[in-house]
mmCIF file of C-alpha atoms in Angstrom:
data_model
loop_
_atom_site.group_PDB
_atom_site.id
_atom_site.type_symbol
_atom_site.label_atom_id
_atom_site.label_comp_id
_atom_site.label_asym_id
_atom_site.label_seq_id
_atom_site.Cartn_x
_atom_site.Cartn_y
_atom_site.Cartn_z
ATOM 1 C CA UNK C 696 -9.070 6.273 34.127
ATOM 2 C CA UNK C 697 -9.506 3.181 32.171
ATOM 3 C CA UNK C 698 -7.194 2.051 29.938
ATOM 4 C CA UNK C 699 -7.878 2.785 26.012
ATOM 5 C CA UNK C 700 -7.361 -0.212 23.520
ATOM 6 C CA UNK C 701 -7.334 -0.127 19.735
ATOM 7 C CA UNK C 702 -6.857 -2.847 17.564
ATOM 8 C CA UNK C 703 -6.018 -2.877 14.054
ATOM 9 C CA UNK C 704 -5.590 -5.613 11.250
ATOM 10 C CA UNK C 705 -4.794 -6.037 7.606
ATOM 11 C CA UNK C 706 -2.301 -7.964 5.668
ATOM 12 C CA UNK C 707 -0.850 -9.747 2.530
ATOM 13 C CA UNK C 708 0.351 -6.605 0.904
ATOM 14 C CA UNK C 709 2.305 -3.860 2.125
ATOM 15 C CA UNK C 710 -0.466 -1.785 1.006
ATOM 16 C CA UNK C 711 -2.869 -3.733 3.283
ATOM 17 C CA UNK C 712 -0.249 -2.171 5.904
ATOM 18 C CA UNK C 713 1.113 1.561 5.145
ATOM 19 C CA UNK C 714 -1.964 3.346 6.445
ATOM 20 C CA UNK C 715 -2.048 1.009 9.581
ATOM 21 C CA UNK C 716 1.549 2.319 10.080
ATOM 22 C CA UNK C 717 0.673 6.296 9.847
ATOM 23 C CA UNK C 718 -1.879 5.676 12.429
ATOM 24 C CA UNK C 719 -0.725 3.456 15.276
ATOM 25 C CA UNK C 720 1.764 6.130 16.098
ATOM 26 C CA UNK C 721 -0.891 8.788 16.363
ATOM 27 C CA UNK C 722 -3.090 6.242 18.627
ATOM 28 C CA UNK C 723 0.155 5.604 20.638
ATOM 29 C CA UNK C 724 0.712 9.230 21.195
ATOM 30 C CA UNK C 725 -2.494 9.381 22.758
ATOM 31 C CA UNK C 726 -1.520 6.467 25.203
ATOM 32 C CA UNK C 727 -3.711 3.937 22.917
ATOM 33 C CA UNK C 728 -2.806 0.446 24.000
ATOM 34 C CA UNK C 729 -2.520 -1.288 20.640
ATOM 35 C CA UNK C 730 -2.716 -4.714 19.437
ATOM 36 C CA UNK C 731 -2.457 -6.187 15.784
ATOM 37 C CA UNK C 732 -3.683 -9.228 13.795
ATOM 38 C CA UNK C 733 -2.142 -10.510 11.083
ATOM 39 C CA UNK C 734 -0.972 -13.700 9.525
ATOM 40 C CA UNK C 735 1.466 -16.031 10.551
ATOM 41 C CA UNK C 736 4.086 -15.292 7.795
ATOM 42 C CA UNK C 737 2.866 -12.521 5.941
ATOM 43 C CA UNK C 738 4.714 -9.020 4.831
ATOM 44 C CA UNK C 739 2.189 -7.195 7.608
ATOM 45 C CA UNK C 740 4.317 -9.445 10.675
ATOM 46 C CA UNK C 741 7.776 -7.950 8.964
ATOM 47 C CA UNK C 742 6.797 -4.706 9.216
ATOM 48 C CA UNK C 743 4.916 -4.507 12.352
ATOM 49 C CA UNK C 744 6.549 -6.632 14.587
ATOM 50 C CA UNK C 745 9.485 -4.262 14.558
ATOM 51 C CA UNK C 746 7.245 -1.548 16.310
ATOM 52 C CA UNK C 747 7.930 -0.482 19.883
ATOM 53 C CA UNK C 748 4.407 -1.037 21.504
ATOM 54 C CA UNK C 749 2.598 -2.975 19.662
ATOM 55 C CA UNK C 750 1.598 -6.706 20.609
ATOM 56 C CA UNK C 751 1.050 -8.594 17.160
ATOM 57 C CA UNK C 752 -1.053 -11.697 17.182
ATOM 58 C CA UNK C 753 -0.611 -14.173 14.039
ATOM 59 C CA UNK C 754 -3.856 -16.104 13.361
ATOM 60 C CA UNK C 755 -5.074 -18.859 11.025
ATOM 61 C CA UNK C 756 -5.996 -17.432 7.043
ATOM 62 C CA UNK C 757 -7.280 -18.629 3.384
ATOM 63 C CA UNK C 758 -6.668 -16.890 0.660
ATOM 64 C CA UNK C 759 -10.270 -16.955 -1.143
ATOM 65 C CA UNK C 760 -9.463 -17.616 -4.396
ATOM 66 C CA UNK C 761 -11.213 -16.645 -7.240
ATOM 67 C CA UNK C 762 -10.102 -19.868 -9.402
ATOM 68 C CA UNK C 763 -10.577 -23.070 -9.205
ATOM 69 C CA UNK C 764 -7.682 -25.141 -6.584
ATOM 70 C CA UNK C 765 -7.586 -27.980 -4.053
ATOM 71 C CA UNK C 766 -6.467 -24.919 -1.705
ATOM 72 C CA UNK C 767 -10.001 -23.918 -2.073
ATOM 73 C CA UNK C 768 -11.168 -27.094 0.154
ATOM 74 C CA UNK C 769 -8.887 -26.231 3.009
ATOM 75 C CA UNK C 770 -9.762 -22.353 2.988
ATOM 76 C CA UNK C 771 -12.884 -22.442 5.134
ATOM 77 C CA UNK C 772 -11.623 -24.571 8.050
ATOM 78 C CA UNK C 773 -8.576 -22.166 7.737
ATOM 79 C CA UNK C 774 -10.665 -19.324 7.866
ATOM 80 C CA UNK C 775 -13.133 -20.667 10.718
ATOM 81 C CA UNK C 776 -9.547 -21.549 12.499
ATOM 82 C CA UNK C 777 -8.789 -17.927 11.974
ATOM 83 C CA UNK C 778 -12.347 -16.877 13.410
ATOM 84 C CA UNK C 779 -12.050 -18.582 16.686
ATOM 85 C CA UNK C 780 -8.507 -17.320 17.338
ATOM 86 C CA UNK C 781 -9.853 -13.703 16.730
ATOM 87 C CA UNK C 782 -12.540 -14.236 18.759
ATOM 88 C CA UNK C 783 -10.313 -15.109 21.594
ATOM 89 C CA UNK C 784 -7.709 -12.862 20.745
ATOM 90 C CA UNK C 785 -10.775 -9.750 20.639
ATOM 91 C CA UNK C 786 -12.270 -11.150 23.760
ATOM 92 C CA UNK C 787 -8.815 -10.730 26.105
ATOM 93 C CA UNK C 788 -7.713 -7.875 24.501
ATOM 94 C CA UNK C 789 -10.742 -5.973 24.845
ATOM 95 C CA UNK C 790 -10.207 -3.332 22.395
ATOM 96 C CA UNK C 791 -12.624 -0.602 22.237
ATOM 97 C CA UNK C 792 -12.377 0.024 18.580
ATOM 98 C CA UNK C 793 -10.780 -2.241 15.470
ATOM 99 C CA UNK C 794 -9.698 -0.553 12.305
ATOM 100 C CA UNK C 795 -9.186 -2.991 9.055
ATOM 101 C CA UNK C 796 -7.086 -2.141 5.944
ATOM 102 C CA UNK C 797 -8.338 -5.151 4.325
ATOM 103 C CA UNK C 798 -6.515 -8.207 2.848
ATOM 104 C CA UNK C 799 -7.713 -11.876 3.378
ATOM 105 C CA UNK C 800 -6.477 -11.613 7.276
ATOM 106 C CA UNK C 801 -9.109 -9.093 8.131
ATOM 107 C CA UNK C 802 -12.440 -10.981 7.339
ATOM 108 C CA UNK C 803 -12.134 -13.393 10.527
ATOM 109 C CA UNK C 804 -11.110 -10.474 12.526
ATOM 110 C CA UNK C 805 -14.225 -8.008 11.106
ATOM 111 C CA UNK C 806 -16.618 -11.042 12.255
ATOM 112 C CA UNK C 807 -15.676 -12.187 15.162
ATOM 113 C CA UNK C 808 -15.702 -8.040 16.022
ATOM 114 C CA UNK C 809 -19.120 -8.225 14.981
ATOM 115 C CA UNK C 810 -19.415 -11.458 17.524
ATOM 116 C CA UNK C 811 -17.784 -9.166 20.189
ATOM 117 C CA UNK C 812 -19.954 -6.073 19.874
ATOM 118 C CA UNK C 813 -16.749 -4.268 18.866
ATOM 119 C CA UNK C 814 -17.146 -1.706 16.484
ATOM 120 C CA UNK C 815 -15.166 -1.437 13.092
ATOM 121 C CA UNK C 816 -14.147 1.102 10.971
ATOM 122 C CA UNK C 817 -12.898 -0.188 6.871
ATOM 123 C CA UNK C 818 -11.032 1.693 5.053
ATOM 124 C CA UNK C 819 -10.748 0.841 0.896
ATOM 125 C CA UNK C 820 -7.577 1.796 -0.413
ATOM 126 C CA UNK C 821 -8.379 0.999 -3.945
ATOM 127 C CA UNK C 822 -10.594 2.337 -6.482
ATOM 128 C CA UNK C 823 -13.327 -0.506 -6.287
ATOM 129 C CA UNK C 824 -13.595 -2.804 -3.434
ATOM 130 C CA UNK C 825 -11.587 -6.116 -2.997
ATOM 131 C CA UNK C 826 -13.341 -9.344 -2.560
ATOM 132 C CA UNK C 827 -11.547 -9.498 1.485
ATOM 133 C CA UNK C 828 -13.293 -5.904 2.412
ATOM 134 C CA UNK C 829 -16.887 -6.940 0.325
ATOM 135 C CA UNK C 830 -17.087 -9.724 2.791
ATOM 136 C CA UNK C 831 -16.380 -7.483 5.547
ATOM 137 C CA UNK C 832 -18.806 -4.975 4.449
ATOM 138 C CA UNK C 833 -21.808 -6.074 6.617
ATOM 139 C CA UNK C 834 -19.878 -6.034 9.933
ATOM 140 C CA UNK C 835 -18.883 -3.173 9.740
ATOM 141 C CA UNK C 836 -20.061 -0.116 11.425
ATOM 142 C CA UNK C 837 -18.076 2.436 8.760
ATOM 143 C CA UNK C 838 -16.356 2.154 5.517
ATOM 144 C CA UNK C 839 -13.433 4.838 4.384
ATOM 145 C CA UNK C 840 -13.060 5.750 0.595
ATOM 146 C CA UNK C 841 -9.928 7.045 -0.729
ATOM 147 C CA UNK C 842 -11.297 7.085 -4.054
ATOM 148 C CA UNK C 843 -14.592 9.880 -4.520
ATOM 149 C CA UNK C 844 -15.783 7.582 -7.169
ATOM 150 C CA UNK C 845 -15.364 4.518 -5.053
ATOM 151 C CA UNK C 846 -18.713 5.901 -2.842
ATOM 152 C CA UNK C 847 -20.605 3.962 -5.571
ATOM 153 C CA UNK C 848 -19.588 0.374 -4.767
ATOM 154 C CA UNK C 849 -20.227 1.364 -0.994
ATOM 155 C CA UNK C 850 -23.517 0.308 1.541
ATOM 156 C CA UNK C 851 -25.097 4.058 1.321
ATOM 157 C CA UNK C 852 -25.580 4.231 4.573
ATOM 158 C CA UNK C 853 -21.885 3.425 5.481
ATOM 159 C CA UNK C 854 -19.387 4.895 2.906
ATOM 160 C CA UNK C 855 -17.353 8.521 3.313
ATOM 161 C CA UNK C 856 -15.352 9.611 1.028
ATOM 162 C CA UNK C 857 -11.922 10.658 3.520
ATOM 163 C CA UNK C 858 -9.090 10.930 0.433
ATOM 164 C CA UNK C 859 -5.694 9.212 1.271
ATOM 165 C CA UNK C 860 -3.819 8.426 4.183
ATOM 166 C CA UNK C 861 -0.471 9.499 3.818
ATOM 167 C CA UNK C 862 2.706 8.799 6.110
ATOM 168 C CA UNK C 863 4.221 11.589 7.750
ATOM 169 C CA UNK C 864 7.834 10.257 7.832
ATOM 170 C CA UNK C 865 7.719 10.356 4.036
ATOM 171 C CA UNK C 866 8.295 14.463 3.766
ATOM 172 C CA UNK C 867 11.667 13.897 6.120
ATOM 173 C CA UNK C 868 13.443 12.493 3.377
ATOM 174 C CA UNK C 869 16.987 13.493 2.566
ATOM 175 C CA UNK C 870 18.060 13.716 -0.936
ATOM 176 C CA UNK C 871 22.184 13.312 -0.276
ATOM 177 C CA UNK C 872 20.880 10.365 2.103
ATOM 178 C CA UNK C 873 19.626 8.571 -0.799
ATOM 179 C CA UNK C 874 22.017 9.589 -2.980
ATOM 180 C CA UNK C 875 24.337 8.393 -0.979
ATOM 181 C CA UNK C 876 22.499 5.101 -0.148
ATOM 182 C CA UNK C 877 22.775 4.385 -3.322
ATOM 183 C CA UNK C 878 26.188 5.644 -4.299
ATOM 184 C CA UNK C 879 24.970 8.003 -6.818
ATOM 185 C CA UNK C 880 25.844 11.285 -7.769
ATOM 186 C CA UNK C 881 23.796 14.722 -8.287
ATOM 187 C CA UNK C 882 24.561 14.964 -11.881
ATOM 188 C CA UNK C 883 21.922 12.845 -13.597
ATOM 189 C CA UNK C 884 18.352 12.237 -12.337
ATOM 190 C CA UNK C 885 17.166 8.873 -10.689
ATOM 191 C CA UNK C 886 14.334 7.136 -11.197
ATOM 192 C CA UNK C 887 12.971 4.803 -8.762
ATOM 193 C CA UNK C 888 11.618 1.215 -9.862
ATOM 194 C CA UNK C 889 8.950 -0.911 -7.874
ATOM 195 C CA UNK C 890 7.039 -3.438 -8.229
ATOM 196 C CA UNK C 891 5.483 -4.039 -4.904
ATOM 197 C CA UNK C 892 6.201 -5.330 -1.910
ATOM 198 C CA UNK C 893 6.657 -8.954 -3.847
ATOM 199 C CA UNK C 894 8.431 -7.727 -6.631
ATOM 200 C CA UNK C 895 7.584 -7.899 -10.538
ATOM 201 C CA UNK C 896 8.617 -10.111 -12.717
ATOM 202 C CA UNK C 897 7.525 -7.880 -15.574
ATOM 203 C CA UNK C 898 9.007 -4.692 -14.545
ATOM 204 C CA UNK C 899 12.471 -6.003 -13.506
ATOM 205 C CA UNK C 900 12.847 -8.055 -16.881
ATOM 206 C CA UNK C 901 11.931 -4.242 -18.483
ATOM 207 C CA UNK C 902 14.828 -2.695 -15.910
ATOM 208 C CA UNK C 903 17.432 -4.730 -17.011
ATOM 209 C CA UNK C 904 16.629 -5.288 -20.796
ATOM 210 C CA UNK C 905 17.150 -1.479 -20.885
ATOM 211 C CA UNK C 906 19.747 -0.795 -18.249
ATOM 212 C CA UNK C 907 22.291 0.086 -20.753
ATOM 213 C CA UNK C 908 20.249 2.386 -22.599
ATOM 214 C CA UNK C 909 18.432 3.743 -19.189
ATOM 215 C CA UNK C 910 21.897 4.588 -17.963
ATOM 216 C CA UNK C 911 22.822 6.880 -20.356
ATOM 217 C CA UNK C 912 20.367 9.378 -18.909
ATOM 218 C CA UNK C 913 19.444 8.515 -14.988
ATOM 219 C CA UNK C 914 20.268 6.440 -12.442
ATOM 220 C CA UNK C 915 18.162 3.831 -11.591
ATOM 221 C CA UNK C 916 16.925 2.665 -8.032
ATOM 222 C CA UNK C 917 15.372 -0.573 -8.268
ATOM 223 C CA UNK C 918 13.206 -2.485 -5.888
ATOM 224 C CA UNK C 919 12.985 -5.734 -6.915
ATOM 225 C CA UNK C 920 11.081 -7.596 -4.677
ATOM 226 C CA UNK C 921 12.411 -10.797 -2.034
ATOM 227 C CA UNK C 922 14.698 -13.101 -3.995
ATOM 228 C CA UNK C 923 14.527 -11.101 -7.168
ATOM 229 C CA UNK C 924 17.834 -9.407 -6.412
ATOM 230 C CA UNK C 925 20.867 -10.032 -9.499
ATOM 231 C CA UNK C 926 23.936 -9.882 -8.115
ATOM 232 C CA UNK C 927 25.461 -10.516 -11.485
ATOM 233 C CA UNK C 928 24.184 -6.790 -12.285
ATOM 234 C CA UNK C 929 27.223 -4.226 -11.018
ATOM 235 C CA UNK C 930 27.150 -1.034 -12.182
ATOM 236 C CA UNK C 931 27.484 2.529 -11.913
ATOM 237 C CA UNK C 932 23.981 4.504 -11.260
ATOM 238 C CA UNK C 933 22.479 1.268 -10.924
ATOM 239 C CA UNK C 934 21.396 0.350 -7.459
ATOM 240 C CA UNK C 935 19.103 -3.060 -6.334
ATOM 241 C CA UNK C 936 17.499 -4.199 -2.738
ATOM 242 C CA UNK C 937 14.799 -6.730 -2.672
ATOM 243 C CA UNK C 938 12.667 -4.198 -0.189
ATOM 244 C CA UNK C 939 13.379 -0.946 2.204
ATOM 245 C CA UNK C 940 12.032 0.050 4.950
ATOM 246 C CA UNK C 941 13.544 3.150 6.716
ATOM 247 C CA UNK C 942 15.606 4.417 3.971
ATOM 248 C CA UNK C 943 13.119 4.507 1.696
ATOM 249 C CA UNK C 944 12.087 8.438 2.828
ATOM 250 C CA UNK C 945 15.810 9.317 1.545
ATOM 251 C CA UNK C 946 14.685 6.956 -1.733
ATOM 252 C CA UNK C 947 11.931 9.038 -2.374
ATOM 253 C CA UNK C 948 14.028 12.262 -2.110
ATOM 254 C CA UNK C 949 16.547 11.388 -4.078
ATOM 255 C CA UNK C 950 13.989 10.046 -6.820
ATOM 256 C CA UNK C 951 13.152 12.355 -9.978
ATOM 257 C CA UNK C 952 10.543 9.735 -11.380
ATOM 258 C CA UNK C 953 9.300 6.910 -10.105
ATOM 259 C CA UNK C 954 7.967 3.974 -12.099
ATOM 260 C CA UNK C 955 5.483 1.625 -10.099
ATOM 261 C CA UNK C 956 2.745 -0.736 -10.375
ATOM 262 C CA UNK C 957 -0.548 1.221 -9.161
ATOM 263 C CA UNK C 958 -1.512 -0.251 -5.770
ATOM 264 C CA UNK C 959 -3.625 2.710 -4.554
ATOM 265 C CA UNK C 960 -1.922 3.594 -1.013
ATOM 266 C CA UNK C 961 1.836 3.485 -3.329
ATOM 267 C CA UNK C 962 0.751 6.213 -5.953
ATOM 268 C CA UNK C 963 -1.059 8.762 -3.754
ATOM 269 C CA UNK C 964 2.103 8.996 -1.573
ATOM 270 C CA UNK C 965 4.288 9.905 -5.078
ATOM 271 C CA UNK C 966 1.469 12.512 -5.401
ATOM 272 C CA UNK C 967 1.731 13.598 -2.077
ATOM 273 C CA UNK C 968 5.261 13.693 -2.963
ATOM 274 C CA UNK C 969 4.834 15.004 -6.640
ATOM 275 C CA UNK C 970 6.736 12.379 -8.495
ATOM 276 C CA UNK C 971 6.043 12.202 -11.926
ATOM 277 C CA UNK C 972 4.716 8.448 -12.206
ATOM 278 C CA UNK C 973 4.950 6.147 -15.179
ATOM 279 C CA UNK C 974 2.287 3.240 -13.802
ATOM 280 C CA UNK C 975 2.035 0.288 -15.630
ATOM 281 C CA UNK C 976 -0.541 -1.704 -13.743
ATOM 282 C CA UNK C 977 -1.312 -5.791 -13.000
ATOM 283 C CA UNK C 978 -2.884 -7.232 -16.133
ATOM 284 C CA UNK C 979 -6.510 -8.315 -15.685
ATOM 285 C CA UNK C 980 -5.072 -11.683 -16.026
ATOM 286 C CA UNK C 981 -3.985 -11.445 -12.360
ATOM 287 C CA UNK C 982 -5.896 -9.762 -10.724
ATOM 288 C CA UNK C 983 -9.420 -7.987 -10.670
ATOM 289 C CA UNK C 984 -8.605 -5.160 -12.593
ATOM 290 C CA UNK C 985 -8.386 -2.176 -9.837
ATOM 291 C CA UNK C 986 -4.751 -0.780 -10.525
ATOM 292 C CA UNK C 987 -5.490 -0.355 -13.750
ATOM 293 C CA UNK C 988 -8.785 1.888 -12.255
ATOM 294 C CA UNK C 989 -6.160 3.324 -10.121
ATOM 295 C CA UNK C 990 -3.855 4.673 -13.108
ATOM 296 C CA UNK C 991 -7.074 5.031 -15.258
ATOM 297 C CA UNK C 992 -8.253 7.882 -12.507
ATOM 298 C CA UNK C 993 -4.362 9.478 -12.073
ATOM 299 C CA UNK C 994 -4.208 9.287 -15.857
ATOM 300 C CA UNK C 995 -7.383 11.538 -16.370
ATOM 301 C CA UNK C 996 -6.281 13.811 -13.535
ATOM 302 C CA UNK C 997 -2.669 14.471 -15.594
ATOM 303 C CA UNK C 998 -1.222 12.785 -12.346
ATOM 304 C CA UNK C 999 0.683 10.179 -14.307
ATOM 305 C CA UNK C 1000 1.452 8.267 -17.471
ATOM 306 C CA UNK C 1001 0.289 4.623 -18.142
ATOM 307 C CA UNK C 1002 1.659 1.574 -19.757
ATOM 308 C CA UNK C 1003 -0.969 -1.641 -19.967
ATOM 309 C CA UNK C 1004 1.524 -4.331 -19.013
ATOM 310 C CA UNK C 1005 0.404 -6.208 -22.522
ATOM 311 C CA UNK C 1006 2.287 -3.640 -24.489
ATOM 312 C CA UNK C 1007 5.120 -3.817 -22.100
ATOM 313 C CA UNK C 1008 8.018 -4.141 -24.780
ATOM 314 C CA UNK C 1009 11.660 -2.938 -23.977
ATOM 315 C CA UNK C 1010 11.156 -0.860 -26.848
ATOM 316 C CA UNK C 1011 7.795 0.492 -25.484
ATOM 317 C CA UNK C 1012 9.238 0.925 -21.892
ATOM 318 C CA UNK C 1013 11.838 3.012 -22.643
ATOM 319 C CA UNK C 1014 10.082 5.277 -25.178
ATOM 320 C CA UNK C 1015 7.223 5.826 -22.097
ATOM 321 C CA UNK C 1016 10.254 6.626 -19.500
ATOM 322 C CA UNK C 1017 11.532 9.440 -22.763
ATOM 323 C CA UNK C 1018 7.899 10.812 -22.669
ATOM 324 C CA UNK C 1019 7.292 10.705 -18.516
ATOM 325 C CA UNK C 1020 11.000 12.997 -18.424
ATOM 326 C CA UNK C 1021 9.696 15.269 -21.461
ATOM 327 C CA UNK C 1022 6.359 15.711 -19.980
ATOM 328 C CA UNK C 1023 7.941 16.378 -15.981
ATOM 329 C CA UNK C 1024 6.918 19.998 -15.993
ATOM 330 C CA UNK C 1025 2.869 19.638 -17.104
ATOM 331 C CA UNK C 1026 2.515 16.777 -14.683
ATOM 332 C CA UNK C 1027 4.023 18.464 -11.669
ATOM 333 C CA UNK C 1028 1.916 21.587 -12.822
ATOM 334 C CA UNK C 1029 -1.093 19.293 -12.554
ATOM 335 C CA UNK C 1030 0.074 17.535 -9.082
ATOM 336 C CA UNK C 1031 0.386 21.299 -7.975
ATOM 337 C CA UNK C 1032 -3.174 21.603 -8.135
ATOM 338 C CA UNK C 1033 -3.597 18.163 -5.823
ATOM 339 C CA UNK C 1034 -4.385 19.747 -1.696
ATOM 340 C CA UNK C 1035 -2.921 17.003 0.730
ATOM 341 C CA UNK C 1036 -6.162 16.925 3.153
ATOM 342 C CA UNK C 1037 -5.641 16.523 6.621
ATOM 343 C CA UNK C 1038 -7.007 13.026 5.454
ATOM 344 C CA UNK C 1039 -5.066 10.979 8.430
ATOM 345 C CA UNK C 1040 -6.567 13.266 11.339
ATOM 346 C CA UNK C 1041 -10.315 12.812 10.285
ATOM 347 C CA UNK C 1042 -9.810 9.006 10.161
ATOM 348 C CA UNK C 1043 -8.379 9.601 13.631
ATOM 349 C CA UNK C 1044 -11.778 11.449 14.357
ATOM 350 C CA UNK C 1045 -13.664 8.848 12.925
ATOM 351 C CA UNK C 1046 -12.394 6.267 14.842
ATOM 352 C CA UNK C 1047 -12.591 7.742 18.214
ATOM 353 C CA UNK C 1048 -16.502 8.727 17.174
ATOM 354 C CA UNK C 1049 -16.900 5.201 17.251
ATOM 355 C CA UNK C 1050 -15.167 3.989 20.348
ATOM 356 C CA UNK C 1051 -17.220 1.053 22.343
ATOM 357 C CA UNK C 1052 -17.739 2.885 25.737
ATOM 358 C CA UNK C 1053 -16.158 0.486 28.306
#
């Protein structure tokens, strides 16, 4: 029987990576081959690297700005770079199938796909599309929507609406492991603090400004992002790490509340999870505008609270964590009503539907 090969790609973000890593242990199960490309440096070569199995290939990538930079000259021959190394990469590999979470990475490796007469399956995390995937769009032979509304921005005759892809591991949590992790104790509730996989700025300045008067009710977990860490900062019920990995399933069950920016992959795993959320969003100065989409939709849906990041005060902050703990019971009531589809096994199915033949 001939071996089968999947290949799957995405990067720049963690969330350009967290549903690649709830699938490529479902595809290894059944005795998938798999390969990955990503960038040279990026967060997606961290976290997939480490993976028993799975052959990752860094390749050439621009960023395709939106503004105006000298970068912007170099982008397409970094781009075409990337391109011909996919192409090559696609072409010894063979896979039979490519799946792409998006992120600048992914657009040479959707064409040169399409160059290969391999078939690719997109799927859009976020509530509208991102510039990377819109450029992928005509190469494509399907494109995933975790949003329902999303289906709008989508080619007609390739959009489905599949929900969200949500990692298994994630339920094992422990609470006393986290607890624990953390040195905390059961007599106060935590809230967990992140920013992304880069950190914020904004929401750790908020953190500490109000640790004193945060501390007086919860403990606080904060992930702060790569080189964002203050060791200055010691104290009791307050616990810091730049980024986890493998505890962060004992993070989420020791966590009462969580407070987050509102990358789309992120929040549905805290309502998966049902965490009461306080989101506060990247400004539109940024970024395009779709986490605050995100929190808009989790907002109307009584999923969450939201904070614009404009009227991000520490006065402001700490009044919206007071409301988010007051308001625990009505949101979990609503979350309640939230069914977890078996969203990760019909991507599965989708895939497979589209497998090149060898």
């Amino acid at each position: 029987m001939s071996q089968k090969r999947i290949l799957f790609t995405g990067g720049g973000t963690a969330g350009h990576v967290i549903v690649n890593l709830a699938l490529i242990p479902e595809f290894q199960k059944q005795g998938y081959t798999v390969d990955y490309i990503g960038s040279y440096e990026g967060i997606e070569r961290q976290l997939i690297e480490s993976m028993e199995g799975v052959t990752y290939h860094g390749i050439s990538t621009g960023k395709l700005r939106r503004y105006m930079s000298k970068e912007n000259l170099k982008d397409p021959f970094k781009v075409m770079k990337g391109l011909l190394q996919a192409l090559r990469i696609i072409g010894k590999r063979k896979p039979q199938v490519i799946f792409s979470k998006g992120g600048f990475v992914s657009v040479p490796v959707v064409a040169a796909a399409k160059l290969r007469s391999v078939p690719t399956i997109i799927h859009e995390s976020d509530y509208t599309p991102g510039l990377a995937n819109k450029l992928s769009f005509p190469f494509a032979k399907k494109i995933l929507a975790t949003f329902p509304e999303t289906m709008n921005h989508l080619p007609e005759d390739k959009g489905e609406y599949i929900g969200a892809v949500v990692r298994d591991e994630l339920f094992e949590g422990k609470r006393a492991k986290g607890l624990s992790y953390c040195g905390f104790h059961k007599q106060k509730p935590v809230i967990l603090v992140m920013g992304g996989s880069t950190g914020s700025k904004a929401l750790n300045d908020a953190v500490r400004h109000n640790l004193d008067e945060l501390l007086k009710d919860v403990q606080v977990v904060h992930l702060c992002g790569k080189g964002h860490k203050d060791p200055s900062i010691k104290r009791q019920g307050y616990a810091q790490f730049e980024y986890v990995n493998e505890e962060l399933k004992d993070l989420f069950a020791a966590t009462d509340y969580i407070v987050s920016r509102a990358g789309s992959n992120a929040i549905f795993e805290f309502l998966a999870l049902k965490k009461p959320m306080l989101l506060i969003p990247l400004s539109r100065k940024v970024s395009r505008g779709d986490q605050i989409l995100n929190a808009d939709s989790f907002v109307k849906q009584g999923y969450a609270h939201k904070l614009e990041e404009e009227e991000l005060t520490d006065g402001r902050f700490l009044k919206e964590i007071h409301e988010l703990m007051a308001n625990k019971e009505k949101l979990l009531s609503q979350m309640e009503s939230y069914q977890s589809q078996k969203t990760k096994d019909k991507v599965i199915s989708i895939i497979q539907k589209y497998e090149k033949s060898k």
